[in-house]
């Protein structure tokens, strides 16, 4: 089964990326790409689709207003650079939201959510948004950085800057592109209370890695190669969960 869809996005780099993702997804049949919500509405008046991928912050008519204007609403997936729109979007019973920069993994996850809705519809199961359904993802996007103390100074570290974290008993070494930062924190507190699970994973008793920093996973020798050629060991008890998280394409 294929889902017919359109994309509504006014930023050229974002649209180009979405075109690449759509080409790599055999379950999607793209009927159009639009850089204007008004053009999309005109197209939809004569061409029904299964799914609309739309940016929220569009000129003239926002993605939210576009969704509200539709009588026979298809499945909606919001694309946004601002996570706060996601909360508003769920009030409209959208299927999912994608926060820029969108990864292919998250894109596919959104497509699969549409198929889940379709399966429930065929079984006669009413599917409405549960406010807890995407709680973890909303919490992940609500924090983008942490502040830590080092040598009497308070330092801000953006999550996207973190390559890996090494545990040093009651301290941790946070490895970034710029330099390592040593602070008084425990790995347990970082893993369970601070770091978003969508962006980080414990791969060894002494290491947490940024998932987007992974360049290679050697399953035979059990190590990860991260950005800047940094190699991190993978503990045997973490190997299976890591494979599930990476979702390699066979």
PDB file of C-alpha atoms in Angstrom:
ATOM      1  CA  UNK A   1       0.000   0.000   0.000  1.00  0.00           C
ATOM      2  CA  UNK A   2       1.178   3.517  -0.845  1.00  0.00           C
ATOM      3  CA  UNK A   3       0.137   6.758   0.790  1.00  0.00           C
ATOM      4  CA  UNK A   4      -0.495   9.717  -1.483  1.00  0.00           C
ATOM      5  CA  UNK A   5       0.946  12.911  -0.041  1.00  0.00           C
ATOM      6  CA  UNK A   6       2.001  16.488  -0.601  1.00  0.00           C
ATOM      7  CA  UNK A   7       4.674  18.648   1.032  1.00  0.00           C
ATOM      8  CA  UNK A   8       4.159  22.292   1.986  1.00  0.00           C
ATOM      9  CA  UNK A   9       7.435  24.034   2.849  1.00  0.00           C
ATOM     10  CA  UNK A  10       8.745  27.482   1.924  1.00  0.00           C
ATOM     11  CA  UNK A  11      12.399  26.965   2.887  1.00  0.00           C
ATOM     12  CA  UNK A  12      14.374  25.579  -0.062  1.00  0.00           C
ATOM     13  CA  UNK A  13      17.004  23.610   1.932  1.00  0.00           C
ATOM     14  CA  UNK A  14      14.283  21.966   4.030  1.00  0.00           C
ATOM     15  CA  UNK A  15      12.231  21.155   0.938  1.00  0.00           C
ATOM     16  CA  UNK A  16      15.237  19.641  -0.839  1.00  0.00           C
ATOM     17  CA  UNK A  17      15.872  17.404   2.154  1.00  0.00           C
ATOM     18  CA  UNK A  18      12.238  16.306   2.244  1.00  0.00           C
ATOM     19  CA  UNK A  19      12.396  15.451  -1.460  1.00  0.00           C
ATOM     20  CA  UNK A  20      15.368  13.184  -0.777  1.00  0.00           C
ATOM     21  CA  UNK A  21      13.536  11.496   2.104  1.00  0.00           C
ATOM     22  CA  UNK A  22      10.394  11.040  -0.011  1.00  0.00           C
ATOM     23  CA  UNK A  23      12.420   9.470  -2.838  1.00  0.00           C
ATOM     24  CA  UNK A  24      13.888   7.013  -0.339  1.00  0.00           C
ATOM     25  CA  UNK A  25      10.455   5.998   0.979  1.00  0.00           C
ATOM     26  CA  UNK A  26       8.730   3.491  -1.347  1.00  0.00           C
ATOM     27  CA  UNK A  27       5.475   3.646   0.637  1.00  0.00           C
ATOM     28  CA  UNK A  28       4.898   7.290  -0.347  1.00  0.00           C
ATOM     29  CA  UNK A  29       3.474   8.569  -3.633  1.00  0.00           C
ATOM     30  CA  UNK A  30       4.180  12.298  -3.809  1.00  0.00           C
ATOM     31  CA  UNK A  31       1.575  14.306  -5.727  1.00  0.00           C
ATOM     32  CA  UNK A  32       3.147  17.711  -5.248  1.00  0.00           C
ATOM     33  CA  UNK A  33       5.593  20.045  -3.509  1.00  0.00           C
ATOM     34  CA  UNK A  34       4.339  23.531  -2.621  1.00  0.00           C
ATOM     35  CA  UNK A  35       6.069  26.578  -1.146  1.00  0.00           C
ATOM     36  CA  UNK A  36       2.717  28.257  -0.406  1.00  0.00           C
ATOM     37  CA  UNK A  37      -0.239  27.105   1.692  1.00  0.00           C
ATOM     38  CA  UNK A  38      -2.612  28.849  -0.713  1.00  0.00           C
ATOM     39  CA  UNK A  39      -1.267  26.825  -3.635  1.00  0.00           C
ATOM     40  CA  UNK A  40      -1.639  23.666  -1.577  1.00  0.00           C
ATOM     41  CA  UNK A  41      -5.277  24.476  -0.751  1.00  0.00           C
ATOM     42  CA  UNK A  42      -6.047  25.058  -4.426  1.00  0.00           C
ATOM     43  CA  UNK A  43      -4.484  21.712  -5.309  1.00  0.00           C
ATOM     44  CA  UNK A  44      -6.335  19.904  -2.504  1.00  0.00           C
ATOM     45  CA  UNK A  45      -9.689  21.244  -3.677  1.00  0.00           C
ATOM     46  CA  UNK A  46      -9.407  18.967  -6.710  1.00  0.00           C
ATOM     47  CA  UNK A  47      -6.934  16.311  -5.559  1.00  0.00           C
ATOM     48  CA  UNK A  48      -7.541  14.405  -2.334  1.00  0.00           C
ATOM     49  CA  UNK A  49      -4.457  13.011  -0.597  1.00  0.00           C
ATOM     50  CA  UNK A  50      -3.802  10.683   2.311  1.00  0.00           C
ATOM     51  CA  UNK A  51      -1.138  12.763   4.060  1.00  0.00           C
ATOM     52  CA  UNK A  52      -0.011  16.388   4.213  1.00  0.00           C
ATOM     53  CA  UNK A  53       3.472  17.232   5.438  1.00  0.00           C
ATOM     54  CA  UNK A  54       3.404  20.937   6.210  1.00  0.00           C
ATOM     55  CA  UNK A  55       5.676  23.484   7.815  1.00  0.00           C
ATOM     56  CA  UNK A  56       3.908  25.422  10.551  1.00  0.00           C
ATOM     57  CA  UNK A  57       5.516  28.816  10.024  1.00  0.00           C
ATOM     58  CA  UNK A  58       4.355  29.566   6.487  1.00  0.00           C
ATOM     59  CA  UNK A  59       3.725  33.020   4.930  1.00  0.00           C
ATOM     60  CA  UNK A  60       0.141  34.178   4.355  1.00  0.00           C
ATOM     61  CA  UNK A  61      -1.408  31.042   5.832  1.00  0.00           C
ATOM     62  CA  UNK A  62       0.296  29.010   8.567  1.00  0.00           C
ATOM     63  CA  UNK A  63       0.312  25.237   8.663  1.00  0.00           C
ATOM     64  CA  UNK A  64      -2.139  25.383  11.574  1.00  0.00           C
ATOM     65  CA  UNK A  65      -4.505  27.623   9.600  1.00  0.00           C
ATOM     66  CA  UNK A  66      -4.129  25.359   6.586  1.00  0.00           C
ATOM     67  CA  UNK A  67      -5.160  22.379   8.703  1.00  0.00           C
ATOM     68  CA  UNK A  68      -8.121  24.248  10.192  1.00  0.00           C
ATOM     69  CA  UNK A  69      -9.348  25.252   6.723  1.00  0.00           C
ATOM     70  CA  UNK A  70      -9.712  21.683   5.461  1.00  0.00           C
ATOM     71  CA  UNK A  71     -13.154  20.080   5.504  1.00  0.00           C
ATOM     72  CA  UNK A  72     -12.129  16.530   4.708  1.00  0.00           C
ATOM     73  CA  UNK A  73      -8.896  16.507   6.631  1.00  0.00           C
ATOM     74  CA  UNK A  74      -6.264  13.932   5.647  1.00  0.00           C
ATOM     75  CA  UNK A  75      -3.538  12.845   8.019  1.00  0.00           C
ATOM     76  CA  UNK A  76      -1.398  15.836   8.987  1.00  0.00           C
ATOM     77  CA  UNK A  77       2.272  15.860   9.931  1.00  0.00           C
ATOM     78  CA  UNK A  78       3.675  19.182  11.088  1.00  0.00           C
ATOM     79  CA  UNK A  79       7.235  20.264  10.352  1.00  0.00           C
ATOM     80  CA  UNK A  80       8.573  23.013  12.584  1.00  0.00           C
ATOM     81  CA  UNK A  81      11.696  24.658  13.891  1.00  0.00           C
ATOM     82  CA  UNK A  82       9.839  25.530  17.095  1.00  0.00           C
ATOM     83  CA  UNK A  83       8.765  22.624  19.303  1.00  0.00           C
ATOM     84  CA  UNK A  84       6.067  24.677  21.067  1.00  0.00           C
ATOM     85  CA  UNK A  85       3.896  24.343  17.957  1.00  0.00           C
ATOM     86  CA  UNK A  86       3.751  20.601  18.539  1.00  0.00           C
ATOM     87  CA  UNK A  87       1.540  21.043  21.593  1.00  0.00           C
ATOM     88  CA  UNK A  88      -0.911  23.189  19.625  1.00  0.00           C
ATOM     89  CA  UNK A  89      -0.783  20.701  16.788  1.00  0.00           C
ATOM     90  CA  UNK A  90      -1.977  17.822  18.903  1.00  0.00           C
ATOM     91  CA  UNK A  91      -5.137  19.787  19.679  1.00  0.00           C
ATOM     92  CA  UNK A  92      -5.868  19.438  15.959  1.00  0.00           C
ATOM     93  CA  UNK A  93      -5.384  15.665  16.151  1.00  0.00           C
ATOM     94  CA  UNK A  94      -2.364  15.665  13.865  1.00  0.00           C
ATOM     95  CA  UNK A  95      -0.484  12.406  13.485  1.00  0.00           C
ATOM     96  CA  UNK A  96       2.978  13.667  14.356  1.00  0.00           C
ATOM     97  CA  UNK A  97       5.399  16.583  14.353  1.00  0.00           C
ATOM     98  CA  UNK A  98       8.912  16.760  12.958  1.00  0.00           C
ATOM     99  CA  UNK A  99      11.329  19.246  14.500  1.00  0.00           C
ATOM    100  CA  UNK A 100      13.980  20.691  12.202  1.00  0.00           C
ATOM    101  CA  UNK A 101      16.555  19.580  11.309  1.00  0.00           C
ATOM    102  CA  UNK A 102      14.540  16.498  10.379  1.00  0.00           C
ATOM    103  CA  UNK A 103      16.380  13.177  10.309  1.00  0.00           C
ATOM    104  CA  UNK A 104      15.421  10.356   7.962  1.00  0.00           C
ATOM    105  CA  UNK A 105      14.810   8.097  10.971  1.00  0.00           C
ATOM    106  CA  UNK A 106      12.199  10.503  12.387  1.00  0.00           C
ATOM    107  CA  UNK A 107      10.676  10.999   8.956  1.00  0.00           C
ATOM    108  CA  UNK A 108      10.125   7.250   8.572  1.00  0.00           C
ATOM    109  CA  UNK A 109       8.726   7.066  12.089  1.00  0.00           C
ATOM    110  CA  UNK A 110       6.085   9.638  11.120  1.00  0.00           C
ATOM    111  CA  UNK A 111       5.136   7.687   8.003  1.00  0.00           C
ATOM    112  CA  UNK A 112       4.779   4.538  10.097  1.00  0.00           C
ATOM    113  CA  UNK A 113       2.485   6.390  12.501  1.00  0.00           C
ATOM    114  CA  UNK A 114       0.144   7.076   9.584  1.00  0.00           C
ATOM    115  CA  UNK A 115       0.058   3.382   8.720  1.00  0.00           C
ATOM    116  CA  UNK A 116      -0.716   2.619  12.385  1.00  0.00           C
ATOM    117  CA  UNK A 117      -3.684   4.974  12.188  1.00  0.00           C
ATOM    118  CA  UNK A 118      -4.821   3.282   8.977  1.00  0.00           C
ATOM    119  CA  UNK A 119      -4.629  -0.159  10.567  1.00  0.00           C
ATOM    120  CA  UNK A 120      -6.703   1.001  13.519  1.00  0.00           C
ATOM    121  CA  UNK A 121      -9.270   2.541  11.186  1.00  0.00           C
ATOM    122  CA  UNK A 122      -9.653  -0.752   9.319  1.00  0.00           C
ATOM    123  CA  UNK A 123     -10.197  -2.546  12.614  1.00  0.00           C
ATOM    124  CA  UNK A 124     -12.814   0.006  13.629  1.00  0.00           C
ATOM    125  CA  UNK A 125     -10.666   1.417  16.421  1.00  0.00           C
ATOM    126  CA  UNK A 126     -11.200   5.142  17.006  1.00  0.00           C
ATOM    127  CA  UNK A 127      -7.793   6.775  17.163  1.00  0.00           C
ATOM    128  CA  UNK A 128      -7.510  10.170  18.777  1.00  0.00           C
ATOM    129  CA  UNK A 129      -4.463  11.855  20.150  1.00  0.00           C
ATOM    130  CA  UNK A 130      -3.579  10.849  23.676  1.00  0.00           C
ATOM    131  CA  UNK A 131      -1.793  13.694  25.424  1.00  0.00           C
ATOM    132  CA  UNK A 132       0.690  11.180  26.859  1.00  0.00           C
ATOM    133  CA  UNK A 133       1.311   9.455  23.527  1.00  0.00           C
ATOM    134  CA  UNK A 134       4.211  11.702  22.554  1.00  0.00           C
ATOM    135  CA  UNK A 135       5.085  12.965  26.024  1.00  0.00           C
ATOM    136  CA  UNK A 136       8.660  11.693  25.861  1.00  0.00           C
ATOM    137  CA  UNK A 137       9.309  13.366  22.509  1.00  0.00           C
ATOM    138  CA  UNK A 138       7.796  16.668  23.664  1.00  0.00           C
ATOM    139  CA  UNK A 139       9.923  16.604  26.800  1.00  0.00           C
ATOM    140  CA  UNK A 140      12.993  15.850  24.694  1.00  0.00           C
ATOM    141  CA  UNK A 141      12.443  18.898  22.508  1.00  0.00           C
ATOM    142  CA  UNK A 142      11.572  21.219  25.382  1.00  0.00           C
ATOM    143  CA  UNK A 143      15.229  21.198  26.554  1.00  0.00           C
ATOM    144  CA  UNK A 144      18.048  21.910  24.146  1.00  0.00           C
ATOM    145  CA  UNK A 145      20.945  22.521  26.530  1.00  0.00           C
ATOM    146  CA  UNK A 146      22.245  22.173  30.076  1.00  0.00           C
ATOM    147  CA  UNK A 147      24.284  24.382  32.372  1.00  0.00           C
ATOM    148  CA  UNK A 148      27.160  22.808  34.290  1.00  0.00           C
ATOM    149  CA  UNK A 149      29.810  24.048  36.706  1.00  0.00           C
ATOM    150  CA  UNK A 150      33.496  23.821  35.899  1.00  0.00           C
ATOM    151  CA  UNK A 151      36.238  25.453  37.984  1.00  0.00           C
ATOM    152  CA  UNK A 152      33.788  27.847  39.587  1.00  0.00           C
ATOM    153  CA  UNK A 153      32.239  28.896  36.262  1.00  0.00           C
ATOM    154  CA  UNK A 154      28.777  28.089  34.904  1.00  0.00           C
ATOM    155  CA  UNK A 155      28.949  26.845  31.318  1.00  0.00           C
ATOM    156  CA  UNK A 156      26.141  26.217  28.849  1.00  0.00           C
ATOM    157  CA  UNK A 157      26.414  23.124  26.656  1.00  0.00           C
ATOM    158  CA  UNK A 158      23.975  22.554  23.795  1.00  0.00           C
ATOM    159  CA  UNK A 159      22.902  18.927  23.454  1.00  0.00           C
ATOM    160  CA  UNK A 160      23.815  18.960  19.756  1.00  0.00           C
ATOM    161  CA  UNK A 161      27.403  19.864  20.695  1.00  0.00           C
ATOM    162  CA  UNK A 162      27.890  16.778  22.861  1.00  0.00           C
ATOM    163  CA  UNK A 163      29.769  13.961  21.144  1.00  0.00           C
ATOM    164  CA  UNK A 164      30.082  11.616  24.128  1.00  0.00           C
ATOM    165  CA  UNK A 165      30.150  11.571  27.913  1.00  0.00           C
ATOM    166  CA  UNK A 166      32.613   9.546  29.978  1.00  0.00           C
ATOM    167  CA  UNK A 167      31.913   8.621  33.591  1.00  0.00           C
ATOM    168  CA  UNK A 168      34.647   9.380  36.137  1.00  0.00           C
ATOM    169  CA  UNK A 169      33.123   8.129  39.421  1.00  0.00           C
ATOM    170  CA  UNK A 170      31.342  11.219  40.826  1.00  0.00           C
ATOM    171  CA  UNK A 171      32.365  13.326  37.835  1.00  0.00           C
ATOM    172  CA  UNK A 172      31.731  13.166  34.109  1.00  0.00           C
ATOM    173  CA  UNK A 173      33.777  14.325  31.153  1.00  0.00           C
ATOM    174  CA  UNK A 174      31.532  15.868  28.516  1.00  0.00           C
ATOM    175  CA  UNK A 175      33.306  15.649  25.169  1.00  0.00           C
ATOM    176  CA  UNK A 176      32.447  18.380  22.663  1.00  0.00           C
ATOM    177  CA  UNK A 177      34.015  19.556  19.399  1.00  0.00           C
ATOM    178  CA  UNK A 178      35.543  22.525  21.177  1.00  0.00           C
ATOM    179  CA  UNK A 179      36.984  20.792  24.256  1.00  0.00           C
ATOM    180  CA  UNK A 180      36.183  18.306  27.030  1.00  0.00           C
ATOM    181  CA  UNK A 181      34.392  19.686  30.095  1.00  0.00           C
ATOM    182  CA  UNK A 182      34.712  17.952  33.478  1.00  0.00           C
ATOM    183  CA  UNK A 183      31.924  18.575  35.973  1.00  0.00           C
ATOM    184  CA  UNK A 184      30.565  17.115  39.216  1.00  0.00           C
ATOM    185  CA  UNK A 185      27.691  14.941  37.965  1.00  0.00           C
ATOM    186  CA  UNK A 186      26.878  11.249  37.860  1.00  0.00           C
ATOM    187  CA  UNK A 187      26.193   9.198  34.753  1.00  0.00           C
ATOM    188  CA  UNK A 188      22.983   7.918  36.344  1.00  0.00           C
ATOM    189  CA  UNK A 189      21.574  11.405  36.865  1.00  0.00           C
ATOM    190  CA  UNK A 190      22.507  12.469  33.343  1.00  0.00           C
ATOM    191  CA  UNK A 191      20.982   9.371  31.781  1.00  0.00           C
ATOM    192  CA  UNK A 192      17.776   9.218  33.831  1.00  0.00           C
ATOM    193  CA  UNK A 193      16.948  12.856  34.542  1.00  0.00           C
ATOM    194  CA  UNK A 194      18.681  15.213  32.117  1.00  0.00           C
ATOM    195  CA  UNK A 195      19.606  13.871  28.679  1.00  0.00           C
ATOM    196  CA  UNK A 196      16.780  13.387  26.128  1.00  0.00           C
ATOM    197  CA  UNK A 197      16.475   9.713  25.203  1.00  0.00           C
ATOM    198  CA  UNK A 198      15.852  10.569  21.564  1.00  0.00           C
ATOM    199  CA  UNK A 199      19.346  12.071  21.303  1.00  0.00           C
ATOM    200  CA  UNK A 200      21.539  10.058  23.677  1.00  0.00           C
ATOM    201  CA  UNK A 201      22.149   6.443  24.642  1.00  0.00           C
ATOM    202  CA  UNK A 202      24.217   4.585  27.201  1.00  0.00           C
ATOM    203  CA  UNK A 203      26.465   2.162  25.278  1.00  0.00           C
ATOM    204  CA  UNK A 204      28.907   1.177  28.016  1.00  0.00           C
ATOM    205  CA  UNK A 205      29.038   1.387  31.809  1.00  0.00           C
ATOM    206  CA  UNK A 206      31.387   4.358  31.379  1.00  0.00           C
ATOM    207  CA  UNK A 207      30.047   5.998  28.198  1.00  0.00           C
ATOM    208  CA  UNK A 208      26.975   7.773  26.862  1.00  0.00           C
ATOM    209  CA  UNK A 209      27.023   8.873  23.215  1.00  0.00           C
ATOM    210  CA  UNK A 210      25.145  11.401  21.115  1.00  0.00           C
ATOM    211  CA  UNK A 211      23.230   9.314  18.575  1.00  0.00           C
ATOM    212  CA  UNK A 212      23.703  11.865  15.785  1.00  0.00           C
ATOM    213  CA  UNK A 213      27.459  11.728  16.355  1.00  0.00           C
ATOM    214  CA  UNK A 214      27.712   8.032  15.420  1.00  0.00           C
ATOM    215  CA  UNK A 215      29.561   7.432  12.163  1.00  0.00           C
ATOM    216  CA  UNK A 216      30.165   3.676  12.369  1.00  0.00           C
ATOM    217  CA  UNK A 217      29.271   0.715  14.585  1.00  0.00           C
ATOM    218  CA  UNK A 218      31.635  -2.244  14.481  1.00  0.00           C
ATOM    219  CA  UNK A 219      29.609  -5.130  15.862  1.00  0.00           C
ATOM    220  CA  UNK A 220      32.496  -7.595  15.750  1.00  0.00           C
ATOM    221  CA  UNK A 221      34.980  -5.599  17.797  1.00  0.00           C
ATOM    222  CA  UNK A 222      32.162  -3.839  19.682  1.00  0.00           C
ATOM    223  CA  UNK A 223      33.050  -0.189  19.289  1.00  0.00           C
ATOM    224  CA  UNK A 224      31.542   2.980  17.874  1.00  0.00           C
ATOM    225  CA  UNK A 225      33.337   5.507  15.732  1.00  0.00           C
ATOM    226  CA  UNK A 226      32.012   8.984  16.399  1.00  0.00           C
ATOM    227  CA  UNK A 227      32.608  12.377  14.868  1.00  0.00           C
ATOM    228  CA  UNK A 228      36.307  13.378  14.730  1.00  0.00           C
ATOM    229  CA  UNK A 229      37.305   9.652  14.670  1.00  0.00           C
ATOM    230  CA  UNK A 230      36.687   9.189  18.388  1.00  0.00           C
ATOM    231  CA  UNK A 231      36.239   5.487  19.220  1.00  0.00           C
ATOM    232  CA  UNK A 232      33.992   4.390  22.096  1.00  0.00           C
ATOM    233  CA  UNK A 233      33.660   0.788  23.385  1.00  0.00           C
ATOM    234  CA  UNK A 234      30.212  -0.841  23.377  1.00  0.00           C
ATOM    235  CA  UNK A 235      29.342  -3.098  26.300  1.00  0.00           C
ATOM    236  CA  UNK A 236      27.862  -6.514  25.395  1.00  0.00           C
ATOM    237  CA  UNK A 237      24.686  -5.765  27.374  1.00  0.00           C
ATOM    238  CA  UNK A 238      24.070  -2.624  25.282  1.00  0.00           C
ATOM    239  CA  UNK A 239      24.755  -4.086  21.833  1.00  0.00           C
ATOM    240  CA  UNK A 240      21.256  -5.359  21.050  1.00  0.00           C
ATOM    241  CA  UNK A 241      19.528  -2.180  22.218  1.00  0.00           C
ATOM    242  CA  UNK A 242      21.958  -0.124  20.149  1.00  0.00           C
ATOM    243  CA  UNK A 243      21.126  -2.086  17.014  1.00  0.00           C
ATOM    244  CA  UNK A 244      17.422  -1.483  17.625  1.00  0.00           C
ATOM    245  CA  UNK A 245      18.057   2.238  18.091  1.00  0.00           C
ATOM    246  CA  UNK A 246      20.157   2.578  14.941  1.00  0.00           C
ATOM    247  CA  UNK A 247      17.673   0.625  12.780  1.00  0.00           C
ATOM    248  CA  UNK A 248      20.156  -0.266  10.002  1.00  0.00           C
ATOM    249  CA  UNK A 249      18.673  -0.694   6.527  1.00  0.00           C
ATOM    250  CA  UNK A 250      19.446  -4.159   5.159  1.00  0.00           C
TER     251      UNK A 250
END
